[in-house]
Amino acid sequence: MNEIYERLKEAAGNFSVDQKEIAPHLREWRSKYEGHSDLLLRPSTTAQLSAILRICHESGTAIVPQGGNTGLVGGQIPGNGEVLLSLSRMNKIRAVDPTGMTVTAEAGVILADLQKAADERGLLFPLSLSSEGSCTIGGNISTNAGGNHVLRYGMTRALVLGLEVVLADGTVLDMLKSLHKDNTGYDLKQLFIGAEGTLGVIAAATLKLYPRPLQMVTALAATPSPGAGQKLLGHMQSRTGGLLSSFELVSRPALELVLKHIPNTRDPMGASPWYVLMEVSGGAGDTLDALTLAALEDAMGDGIASDVLVAQSTAQARELWRLRENISEAQKLEGASIKHDISVPVASIPAFIEQATAVVTNRFPGSRPITFGHMGDGNLHFNFSGPKGQDKEFLAHWDEMQLAVHDIVKDYQGSISAEHGIGVMKRDILPRYKSSEELDAMRALKKALDPKNILNPGKTIPAVRRL
Ligand code: FAD
Ligand code: ZN
């Protein structure tokens, strides 16, 4: 092993064996997964990355790719002492093409830095997540991240035009095209999007940029129920001619946690059981806020909104978004939580919330629903906090509660992972929700591309169970 590690260090050009330096890479955001590794590699070029993987393949050395370590399902954590591969030094924005509206960036570029590079050229990179100050483009692609603008711009997959990928044996697939149209056989890049580092390592990507909207209006509406919220979604879509770019549902208990734990936040309007934070964006010049306000006032007349607030400045819009973006952080500070990142058909959201909330609160007394999420995409963060001071007892219900919620999701033909992925957290429950034929096809792909199972082993793909 020593000799292999020596070769890997040399190939990477930059590495660490200092446990103090490695430690922050071993624990995920909620401290749910903790791993260990004796070697952290930090290549800065695709050639170094390829050399590393060639050695791993030859020697059968397992390796775990990691970007910003903000993943929520444990995929980036070396749970079995694997070598850790940080993409953080592959952080160059290689090119911005304002005419073709594309950007080519290396995997380790922080999402917020890419957004800024686009903004400086009057363009928009629309992917937007609460973790954008730390997560990386490579991680976003590997998890096919969603976030707050999916309603208008789609998931990360919809933003990827080309990829540079290093396969498990070190082969470099240069697919860094910036084409919108390319039907030359299999669209191989799609395989690596959302593969959570199990099929190849993403070295760089060419991504779509959009014109920056001339105006962005942020508004908060109080709404009496998820059903009313859903009517509000349809109403706002039609009244703005499809200019909605976000439509986020926030329950009162979720807002209250933010007000309690996050400094410099204040209650934006009177209490209501539910709120929707929305963004309307487009090119309608100064009329966009008037258009939004008129639509919201009519919604109040129809009883699908009970109070509305249209942000009057960028600072006020930021303040409203801070409330939404800090829900996860506030829930973490509140104590133990059991979370479900689920999606159901958009029309089923109200019925799902009603049914699943009743089931959980009846079966697990004291659990507090902290429901919020991307209502416009049919994706909820259907979370529960435990009774105060009973973290351990509450977390003992993890498997049972997930089973109850996920089975309801299945009844609605939904997904048990809308945007965070499978990692290790959901690996073993996947066979209950995905057909054995689909899982076999996943295993066949894994075997074809990583025959020695060195790339993020034990993640995403459940083992075959023999009865
Ligand atoms: P990591 O956590 O480092 O890795 C994630 C996975 O990708 C791992 O399996 C890892 O092995 C693999 N990987 C990383 N880089 C590469 C690479 N270059 N090549 C191959 N595999 C790689 N996610 C959403 O989708 N929507 C949200 O709204 C959202 N909100 C969040 C809010 C908070 C507060 C937090 C902490 C997380 C949130 N997330 C959200 C989850 C997370 O930020 C995303 O999954 C993000 O895309 C992960 O990026 P990362 O660089 O941190 O990847
Ligand atoms: Zn989300």
XYZ file of N, CA and C in Angstrom, residues 217-324:
324
model
N -38.535 40.310 -9.738
C -39.419 40.740 -8.656
C -39.541 39.591 -7.678
N -39.304 39.883 -6.402
C -39.459 38.862 -5.373
C -40.686 39.225 -4.546
N -41.546 38.253 -4.327
C -42.766 38.537 -3.556
C -43.046 37.393 -2.598
N -43.626 37.767 -1.469
C -44.037 36.757 -0.500
C -45.559 36.828 -0.392
N -46.193 35.663 -0.433
C -47.649 35.639 -0.257
C -47.985 34.693 0.878
N -48.867 35.123 1.755
C -49.414 34.200 2.750
C -50.553 33.466 2.073
N -50.661 32.184 2.349
C -51.718 31.408 1.697
C -52.299 30.434 2.722
N -53.618 30.225 2.705
C -54.221 29.465 3.807
C -53.893 27.972 3.823
N -53.547 27.391 2.677
C -53.318 25.942 2.643
C -52.454 25.603 1.435
N -51.845 24.405 1.435
C -51.088 23.997 0.251
C -51.972 23.961 -1.000
N -53.254 23.605 -0.823
C -54.167 23.575 -1.967
C -54.339 24.969 -2.555
N -54.509 25.962 -1.658
C -54.628 27.353 -2.124
C -53.303 27.786 -2.759
N -52.194 27.344 -2.156
C -50.871 27.672 -2.699
C -50.732 27.149 -4.114
N -51.272 25.967 -4.329
C -51.174 25.390 -5.658
C -52.014 26.150 -6.688
N -53.187 26.597 -6.238
C -53.994 27.429 -7.161
C -53.239 28.720 -7.475
N -52.564 29.238 -6.433
C -51.786 30.469 -6.622
C -50.687 30.253 -7.682
N -50.097 29.065 -7.683
C -49.061 28.739 -8.679
C -49.628 28.871 -10.103
N -50.776 28.237 -10.333
C -51.384 28.302 -11.664
C -51.777 29.727 -12.027
N -52.333 30.424 -11.040
C -52.770 31.810 -11.246
C -51.586 32.697 -11.646
N -50.467 32.561 -10.893
C -49.316 33.422 -11.172
C -48.658 33.055 -12.512
N -48.644 31.756 -12.818
C -48.075 31.350 -14.112
C -48.848 32.003 -15.252
N -50.186 31.927 -15.147
C -50.929 32.456 -16.295
C -50.935 33.989 -16.297
N -50.996 34.597 -15.116
C -51.044 36.075 -15.106
C -49.714 36.730 -15.484
N -48.614 36.009 -15.299
C -47.322 36.608 -15.687
C -46.862 36.077 -17.046
N -47.689 35.290 -17.682
C -47.293 34.728 -18.984
C -46.073 33.830 -18.866
N -46.001 33.061 -17.758
C -44.889 32.098 -17.613
C -43.597 32.721 -17.110
N -43.683 33.895 -16.473
C -42.440 34.542 -16.021
C -42.005 34.143 -14.611
N -42.737 33.189 -14.005
C -42.316 32.733 -12.669
C -40.992 31.984 -12.795
N -40.024 32.345 -11.939
C -38.770 31.567 -11.955
C -38.538 30.839 -10.633
N -39.284 31.145 -9.590
C -39.243 30.372 -8.340
C -40.624 30.370 -7.725
N -40.928 29.276 -7.035
C -42.207 29.221 -6.324
C -42.004 28.275 -5.147
N -41.616 28.839 -4.020
C -41.174 28.053 -2.873
C -42.198 28.102 -1.749
N -42.597 26.910 -1.332
C -43.561 26.811 -0.239
C -42.804 26.811 1.091
N -43.326 27.583 2.053
C -42.705 27.623 3.393
C -43.825 27.532 4.424
N -43.724 26.576 5.333
C -44.757 26.484 6.365
C -44.403 27.428 7.520
N -45.398 27.814 8.293
C -45.141 28.705 9.442
C -44.090 28.127 10.400
N -44.187 26.830 10.766
C -43.167 26.317 11.686
C -41.743 26.417 11.112
N -41.603 26.274 9.788
C -40.271 26.416 9.177
C -39.787 27.858 9.328
N -40.697 28.811 9.058
C -40.321 30.223 9.206
C -39.967 30.537 10.656
N -40.742 29.984 11.588
C -40.481 30.272 13.005
C -39.104 29.783 13.454
N -38.687 28.640 12.910
C -37.339 28.166 13.275
C -36.270 29.149 12.798
N -36.468 29.704 11.620
C -35.496 30.676 11.097
C -35.484 31.918 11.989
N -36.667 32.406 12.347
C -36.743 33.614 13.178
C -36.087 33.371 14.539
N -36.186 32.119 15.012
C -35.635 31.789 16.332
C -34.099 31.653 16.305
N -33.578 31.055 15.250
C -32.160 30.676 15.292
C -31.227 31.546 14.449
N -31.762 32.245 13.467
C -30.867 32.958 12.546
C -30.870 34.452 12.902
N -29.689 34.993 13.209
C -29.612 36.400 13.608
C -30.081 37.332 12.488
N -30.559 38.493 12.885
C -30.982 39.539 11.939
C -32.064 39.087 10.968
N -33.019 38.339 11.490
C -34.177 38.009 10.658
C -35.423 38.549 11.368
N -36.410 38.909 10.576
C -37.652 39.363 11.220
C -38.854 38.836 10.457
N -39.934 38.722 11.216
C -41.175 38.200 10.656
C -41.641 39.150 9.549
N -41.776 38.689 8.319
C -42.071 39.627 7.236
C -43.523 40.092 7.175
N -44.439 39.296 7.717
C -45.870 39.674 7.703
C -46.566 38.902 8.805
N -47.848 39.098 8.963
C -48.577 38.419 10.031
C -48.538 36.901 9.885
N -48.883 36.226 10.985
C -48.811 34.759 10.966
C -49.812 34.167 9.981
N -49.364 33.148 9.292
C -50.216 32.410 8.350
C -49.697 30.984 8.353
N -50.551 29.978 8.170
C -50.025 28.607 8.223
C -49.022 28.300 7.105
N -49.162 28.976 5.990
C -48.283 28.711 4.847
C -47.924 30.020 4.148
N -46.767 30.005 3.508
C -46.342 31.140 2.684
C -45.783 30.599 1.376
N -45.764 31.473 0.383
C -45.051 31.142 -0.849
C -44.096 32.284 -1.151
N -42.839 31.942 -1.335
C -41.862 32.938 -1.775
C -41.697 32.743 -3.276
N -41.954 33.790 -4.018
C -41.881 33.607 -5.478
C -40.981 34.648 -6.121
N -40.477 34.290 -7.276
C -39.690 35.233 -8.057
C -40.299 35.270 -9.448
N -40.511 36.496 -9.915
C -41.011 36.685 -11.275
C -39.890 37.416 -12.000
N -39.458 36.896 -13.129
C -38.342 37.575 -13.782
C -38.537 37.570 -15.285
N -38.056 38.632 -15.904
C -38.203 38.711 -17.353
C -37.811 40.064 -17.877
N -38.326 40.371 -19.036
C -37.885 41.577 -19.709
C -38.943 42.644 -19.811
N -39.885 42.630 -18.876
C -40.999 43.558 -19.022
C -40.694 44.959 -18.488
N -39.388 45.225 -18.233
C -39.025 46.566 -17.761
C -39.718 46.906 -16.471
N -40.089 48.195 -16.311
C -40.614 48.606 -14.996
C -42.013 48.099 -14.731
N -42.624 47.444 -15.690
C -44.006 47.054 -15.439
C -44.105 45.738 -14.677
N -42.988 45.056 -14.493
C -43.063 43.700 -13.941
C -43.554 43.683 -12.496
N -43.114 44.662 -11.696
C -43.605 44.618 -10.312
C -45.080 44.993 -10.244
N -45.492 45.895 -11.127
C -46.914 46.255 -11.168
C -47.756 45.046 -11.597
N -47.248 44.343 -12.595
C -47.948 43.140 -13.088
C -48.070 42.109 -11.961
N -46.962 41.902 -11.234
C -46.953 40.926 -10.134
C -47.928 41.349 -9.045
N -47.857 42.620 -8.692
C -48.720 43.095 -7.608
C -50.199 42.961 -7.982
N -50.527 43.320 -9.220
C -51.931 43.223 -9.653
C -52.399 41.769 -9.594
N -51.540 40.865 -10.032
C -51.905 39.436 -10.010
C -52.095 38.973 -8.572
N -51.233 39.429 -7.679
C -51.327 39.001 -6.273
C -52.564 39.598 -5.601
N -52.898 40.833 -5.965
C -54.101 41.441 -5.377
C -55.355 40.680 -5.807
N -55.373 40.272 -7.056
C -56.507 39.466 -7.524
C -56.545 38.120 -6.808
N -55.353 37.571 -6.533
C -55.294 36.294 -5.801
C -55.892 36.467 -4.409
N -55.667 37.641 -3.818
C -56.268 37.902 -2.501
C -57.788 37.962 -2.624
N -58.244 38.595 -3.690
C -59.687 38.659 -3.940
C -60.291 37.271 -4.075
N -59.532 36.358 -4.641
C -60.022 34.986 -4.848
C -59.840 34.109 -3.622
N -59.196 34.617 -2.590
C -59.006 33.849 -1.349
C -57.864 32.844 -1.396
N -57.039 32.894 -2.459
C -55.913 31.940 -2.490
C -54.651 32.572 -1.906
N -54.707 33.863 -1.613
C -53.637 34.510 -0.839
C -54.323 35.396 0.192
N -53.718 35.485 1.400
C -54.371 36.309 2.428
C -53.586 37.575 2.717
N -52.339 37.630 2.289
C -51.523 38.818 2.495
C -50.397 38.746 1.473
N -49.938 39.865 0.986
C -48.854 39.820 0.008
C -47.860 40.945 0.265
N -46.619 40.670 -0.125
C -45.556 41.657 0.038
C -44.659 41.564 -1.185
N -44.529 42.668 -1.902
C -43.624 42.667 -3.052
C -42.374 43.449 -2.639
N -41.218 42.826 -2.743
C -39.983 43.476 -2.289
C -39.762 44.767 -3.067
N -39.410 45.810 -2.333
C -39.250 47.124 -2.951
C -37.802 47.428 -3.322
N -36.900 46.590 -2.885
C -35.489 46.837 -3.188
C -34.770 45.493 -3.242
N -33.563 45.493 -3.783
C -32.766 44.262 -3.814
C -32.505 43.803 -2.384
N -32.276 44.767 -1.486
C -31.990 44.399 -0.090
C -33.190 43.683 0.523
N -34.376 44.192 0.232
C -35.582 43.547 0.793
C -35.786 42.155 0.180
N -35.494 42.024 -1.101
C -35.607 40.707 -1.749
C -34.617 39.738 -1.110
N -33.393 40.214 -0.865
C -32.367 39.366 -0.225
C -32.847 38.905 1.157
N -33.459 39.851 1.871
C -33.949 39.535 3.227
C -34.995 38.413 3.174
N -35.873 38.476 2.199
C -36.891 37.422 2.057
C -36.242 36.088 1.678
N -35.286 36.139 0.769
C -34.618 34.892 0.360
C -33.798 34.296 1.502
N -33.242 35.181 2.352
C -32.476 34.663 3.519
C -33.367 33.795 4.391
N -34.625 34.184 4.502
C -35.553 33.394 5.338
C -35.690 31.993 4.760
N -35.862 31.908 3.476
C -36.016 30.602 2.817
C -34.718 29.794 2.872
